[in-house]
Amino acid sequence: MTNGNLFTALRAAFPADLDTTAIETADTATPLHYSWRDLERGTAMLANLIDSLDLPASSRVAVQVEKSVEALMLYLAVLRAGHVFLPLNTAYQAAEIEYFIGNAEPALVVCSGKNFGWVSKIAFLAGTKNVFTLNDDRTGTLLERAAFFGDTHTPAQCDKDDLAAILYTSGTTGRSKGAMLTHGNLLSNARVLKDVWAWQEGDVLIHALPIFHVHGLFVASHGALINGSKMIWFSRFDPRAATARMDEATVFMGVPTLYVRLLGEPSFNKAACRHMRLFVSGSAPLLIETFNAFRARSGHTILERYGMSETVMLTSNPYRPETARKGGTVGLPLPGVGLRVHSDKGVPLPAGEIGQIEVKGPNVFKGYWRMPEKTADEFTTDLWFKTGDVGKIDNDGVVTIVGRSKDLIISGGYNVYPAEIEGFINDMPGVAESAVIGVPHPDFGEAVVAVVVPKPDAAISGADIAAALKSQIANFKVPKLVDVVPDLPRNAMGKVQKNLLRDKHKNLFTK
Ligand code: MLC
Ligand code: AMP
């Protein structure tokens, strides 16, 4: 019987010579070289440790750790052991982690040593029995324990429809939803992207994205692994250091902010990236100005693609010819992906008309964790997933995203849901109500801004609200400005007119 376990497929792509370098760290005190054999053995030891815990089938393994090769190995080991990986942004604070752990009920939690005190408390209260630590310097109880286990392991037998990962993506009502991705979702997407982006022998990926979201964990890591390609591994993005490694690399993936920052780096030029084959952008809209400036500076045309946590990748600009990559568009639906544009009333729209983007395919997730009603709401009656993105398809099938029907801000590639932030602000003493909006920002694409109305006679300050938020929520969600106003603009139905607020603040960070 063939094994549908994603790990098995990734492992099968390891090169014949297991002693060649799979991953080289770029920003550790000295470079560390991990061979393919190290990945094989390290993931086996971790999988054996996980097996020894006798977790129930399909247990969730929640992981909030700094980026490291060992953290990637932990992900692969969870797949290998047949459990469900639940990555968490390192910026999340106690209130956020409490919700994820309470909702997902993981059987195993792995956190940084410095957070063990508060994370383990949350986990134990939620009924999790196993909490290990993993630090970015290869210390922590996880590796200490794994060292006692054997370095061979037979991957768990999985069906393609079995869960491989849960990715929390915030909800419009403010509560995050866990998108359930299967081994089949991830493998089909990895295989399609290998083909579409012409991954080839000799490719080397500069991996500079976090590994707790789709882009860095799946698109980038799977891309290299399923091609048996080496990764140059940055724990955080540094434009100068990344540029310095481009003469050894061929592929780079980034959110638009990374491209803006590369353009701000004087050493980034045609000579620096002459060895490069492909620059991929996604997770947020890439401004046409960035697309054009990048082409002029580097001689390369960024390939923009579009995807989301619930669906992995959906569309891509063409790999060949490079001249067919159109700035401001996200390209064509990937092979096997259905993408249509419907009106708000569900009527199919002709080419060129703007409407709701709906998708179908082997990459589309299984539903939201323990939210059957929410899942049903997000699919049409004929089972297409409603992305919440608004766009159009031209006569050649090329897709352009023009906006979002979901109230979502994407800042530096991270999603921020206004409803969640408004919830925190509205709970603060002296606050009557608030509206959170996204406004243009030269570095982050969009920046979070809060407009707050005080209760009668209450004295509140924007700086105090921002400071209070900083102690409660992930730092990238904290508004860059809190504007205190006497009231919010409303339409005749009483709905807050966020468009007027966006207009008022549109030049806050840009000229
Ligand atoms: C950091 N800061 C941000 C921010 N990142 N503010 C707004 N938006 C962001 N994205 C703020 C911090 O709060 C902090 O402020 C200050 O910047 C410095 O923090 P830092 O951590 O040192 O920042 P930096 O390392 O420069 O990080 C910026 C970044 C990072 C762009 C490298 O945000 C990043 O890696 N983004 C990529 C996100 C990503 O991978 N998305 C993929 C999602 S998957 P202060 O005031 O506290 O000092 C997806 C699906 C798909 O969307 O299609 O791919
Ligand atoms: P996430 O929930 O983090 O997976 O974010 C997915 C969302 O990011 C999508 O629904 C889009 O709104 C947005 N997105 C991803 N790629 C692009 C892109 N290339 N252009 C515009 N928006 C994008």
PDB file of N, CA, C and O in Angstrom, residues 188-189 191-193 195-197 313-316 332-338 360-363:
ATOM      1  N   SER A 188       0.076  17.868  -3.108  1.00  0.00           N
ATOM      2  CA  SER A 188      -0.342  18.213  -4.479  1.00  0.00           C
ATOM      3  C   SER A 188       0.195  19.592  -4.832  1.00  0.00           C
ATOM      4  O   SER A 188       0.705  19.813  -5.931  1.00  0.00           O
ATOM      5  N   ASN A 189       0.136  20.526  -3.892  1.00  0.00           N
ATOM      6  CA  ASN A 189       0.611  21.880  -4.152  1.00  0.00           C
ATOM      7  C   ASN A 189       2.125  21.905  -4.357  1.00  0.00           C
ATOM      8  O   ASN A 189       2.634  22.580  -5.253  1.00  0.00           O
ATOM      9  N   ARG A 191       4.008  19.548  -5.467  1.00  0.00           N
ATOM     10  CA  ARG A 191       4.350  18.941  -6.767  1.00  0.00           C
ATOM     11  C   ARG A 191       4.046  19.888  -7.922  1.00  0.00           C
ATOM     12  O   ARG A 191       4.829  20.022  -8.853  1.00  0.00           O
ATOM     13  N   VAL A 192       2.894  20.561  -7.822  1.00  0.00           N
ATOM     14  CA  VAL A 192       2.519  21.493  -8.889  1.00  0.00           C
ATOM     15  C   VAL A 192       3.534  22.637  -8.963  1.00  0.00           C
ATOM     16  O   VAL A 192       3.989  23.022 -10.049  1.00  0.00           O
ATOM     17  N   LEU A 193       3.930  23.169  -7.817  1.00  0.00           N
ATOM     18  CA  LEU A 193       4.860  24.308  -7.814  1.00  0.00           C
ATOM     19  C   LEU A 193       6.254  23.898  -8.313  1.00  0.00           C
ATOM     20  O   LEU A 193       6.952  24.683  -8.955  1.00  0.00           O
ATOM     21  N   ASP A 195       6.851  21.845 -10.584  1.00  0.00           N
ATOM     22  CA  ASP A 195       6.723  21.830 -12.035  1.00  0.00           C
ATOM     23  C   ASP A 195       6.604  23.247 -12.619  1.00  0.00           C
ATOM     24  O   ASP A 195       7.334  23.624 -13.537  1.00  0.00           O
ATOM     25  N   VAL A 196       5.692  24.017 -12.056  1.00  0.00           N
ATOM     26  CA  VAL A 196       5.370  25.333 -12.616  1.00  0.00           C
ATOM     27  C   VAL A 196       6.547  26.304 -12.497  1.00  0.00           C
ATOM     28  O   VAL A 196       6.751  27.149 -13.365  1.00  0.00           O
ATOM     29  N   TRP A 197       7.306  26.198 -11.432  1.00  0.00           N
ATOM     30  CA  TRP A 197       8.438  27.110 -11.251  1.00  0.00           C
ATOM     31  C   TRP A 197       9.751  26.489 -11.723  1.00  0.00           C
ATOM     32  O   TRP A 197      10.842  27.015 -11.472  1.00  0.00           O
ATOM     33  N   MET A 313      -1.141  27.421  -2.422  1.00  0.00           N
ATOM     34  CA  MET A 313      -1.047  28.331  -3.578  1.00  0.00           C
ATOM     35  C   MET A 313      -2.165  28.093  -4.598  1.00  0.00           C
ATOM     36  O   MET A 313      -2.540  26.968  -4.883  1.00  0.00           O
ATOM     37  N   LEU A 314      -2.639  29.206  -5.154  1.00  0.00           N
ATOM     38  CA  LEU A 314      -3.777  29.159  -6.082  1.00  0.00           C
ATOM     39  C   LEU A 314      -3.407  29.553  -7.509  1.00  0.00           C
ATOM     40  O   LEU A 314      -3.873  28.941  -8.464  1.00  0.00           O
ATOM     41  N   THR A 315      -2.635  30.632  -7.625  1.00  0.00           N
ATOM     42  CA  THR A 315      -2.299  31.127  -8.969  1.00  0.00           C
ATOM     43  C   THR A 315      -0.817  31.480  -9.007  1.00  0.00           C
ATOM     44  O   THR A 315      -0.198  31.706  -7.971  1.00  0.00           O
ATOM     45  N   SER A 316      -0.309  31.571 -10.232  1.00  0.00           N
ATOM     46  CA  SER A 316       1.076  32.025 -10.383  1.00  0.00           C
ATOM     47  C   SER A 316       1.246  32.677 -11.739  1.00  0.00           C
ATOM     48  O   SER A 316       0.666  32.224 -12.738  1.00  0.00           O
ATOM     49  N   LEU A 332      -2.032  33.019 -13.568  1.00  0.00           N
ATOM     50  CA  LEU A 332      -3.058  32.038 -13.956  1.00  0.00           C
ATOM     51  C   LEU A 332      -3.297  31.039 -12.831  1.00  0.00           C
ATOM     52  O   LEU A 332      -2.372  30.737 -12.068  1.00  0.00           O
ATOM     53  N   PRO A 333      -4.517  30.472 -12.765  1.00  0.00           N
ATOM     54  CA  PRO A 333      -4.733  29.404 -11.777  1.00  0.00           C
ATOM     55  C   PRO A 333      -3.727  28.280 -12.015  1.00  0.00           C
ATOM     56  O   PRO A 333      -3.407  27.963 -13.163  1.00  0.00           O
ATOM     57  N   LEU A 334      -3.220  27.707 -10.933  1.00  0.00           N
ATOM     58  CA  LEU A 334      -2.259  26.607 -11.070  1.00  0.00           C
ATOM     59  C   LEU A 334      -2.968  25.391 -11.664  1.00  0.00           C
ATOM     60  O   LEU A 334      -4.192  25.260 -11.510  1.00  0.00           O
ATOM     61  N   PRO A 335      -2.231  24.510 -12.308  1.00  0.00           N
ATOM     62  CA  PRO A 335      -2.858  23.299 -12.843  1.00  0.00           C
ATOM     63  C   PRO A 335      -3.636  22.572 -11.733  1.00  0.00           C
ATOM     64  O   PRO A 335      -3.128  22.401 -10.627  1.00  0.00           O
ATOM     65  N   GLY A 336      -4.872  22.194 -12.040  1.00  0.00           N
ATOM     66  CA  GLY A 336      -5.709  21.487 -11.070  1.00  0.00           C
ATOM     67  C   GLY A 336      -6.538  22.404 -10.196  1.00  0.00           C
ATOM     68  O   GLY A 336      -7.437  21.957  -9.488  1.00  0.00           O
ATOM     69  N   VAL A 337      -6.238  23.707 -10.222  1.00  0.00           N
ATOM     70  CA  VAL A 337      -6.985  24.657  -9.385  1.00  0.00           C
ATOM     71  C   VAL A 337      -8.086  25.304 -10.234  1.00  0.00           C
ATOM     72  O   VAL A 337      -7.824  25.803 -11.327  1.00  0.00           O
ATOM     73  N   GLY A 338      -9.314  25.280  -9.726  1.00  0.00           N
ATOM     74  CA  GLY A 338     -10.411  26.005 -10.374  1.00  0.00           C
ATOM     75  C   GLY A 338     -10.544  27.354  -9.704  1.00  0.00           C
ATOM     76  O   GLY A 338     -10.497  27.435  -8.470  1.00  0.00           O
ATOM     77  N   LYS A 360     -11.458  25.996  -6.091  1.00  0.00           N
ATOM     78  CA  LYS A 360     -11.683  24.568  -5.889  1.00  0.00           C
ATOM     79  C   LYS A 360     -10.400  23.836  -6.268  1.00  0.00           C
ATOM     80  O   LYS A 360      -9.660  24.338  -7.117  1.00  0.00           O
ATOM     81  N   GLY A 361     -10.157  22.692  -5.696  1.00  0.00           N
ATOM     82  CA  GLY A 361      -8.984  21.930  -6.131  1.00  0.00           C
ATOM     83  C   GLY A 361      -8.455  21.036  -5.026  1.00  0.00           C
ATOM     84  O   GLY A 361      -8.892  21.119  -3.872  1.00  0.00           O
ATOM     85  N   PRO A 362      -7.461  20.202  -5.361  1.00  0.00           N
ATOM     86  CA  PRO A 362      -6.912  19.258  -4.382  1.00  0.00           C
ATOM     87  C   PRO A 362      -6.150  19.962  -3.266  1.00  0.00           C
ATOM     88  O   PRO A 362      -5.812  19.353  -2.254  1.00  0.00           O
ATOM     89  N   ASN A 363      -5.869  21.253  -3.476  1.00  0.00           N
ATOM     90  CA  ASN A 363      -5.138  22.045  -2.488  1.00  0.00           C
ATOM     91  C   ASN A 363      -6.065  22.686  -1.455  1.00  0.00           C
ATOM     92  O   ASN A 363      -5.593  23.222  -0.460  1.00  0.00           O
TER      93      ASN A 363
END
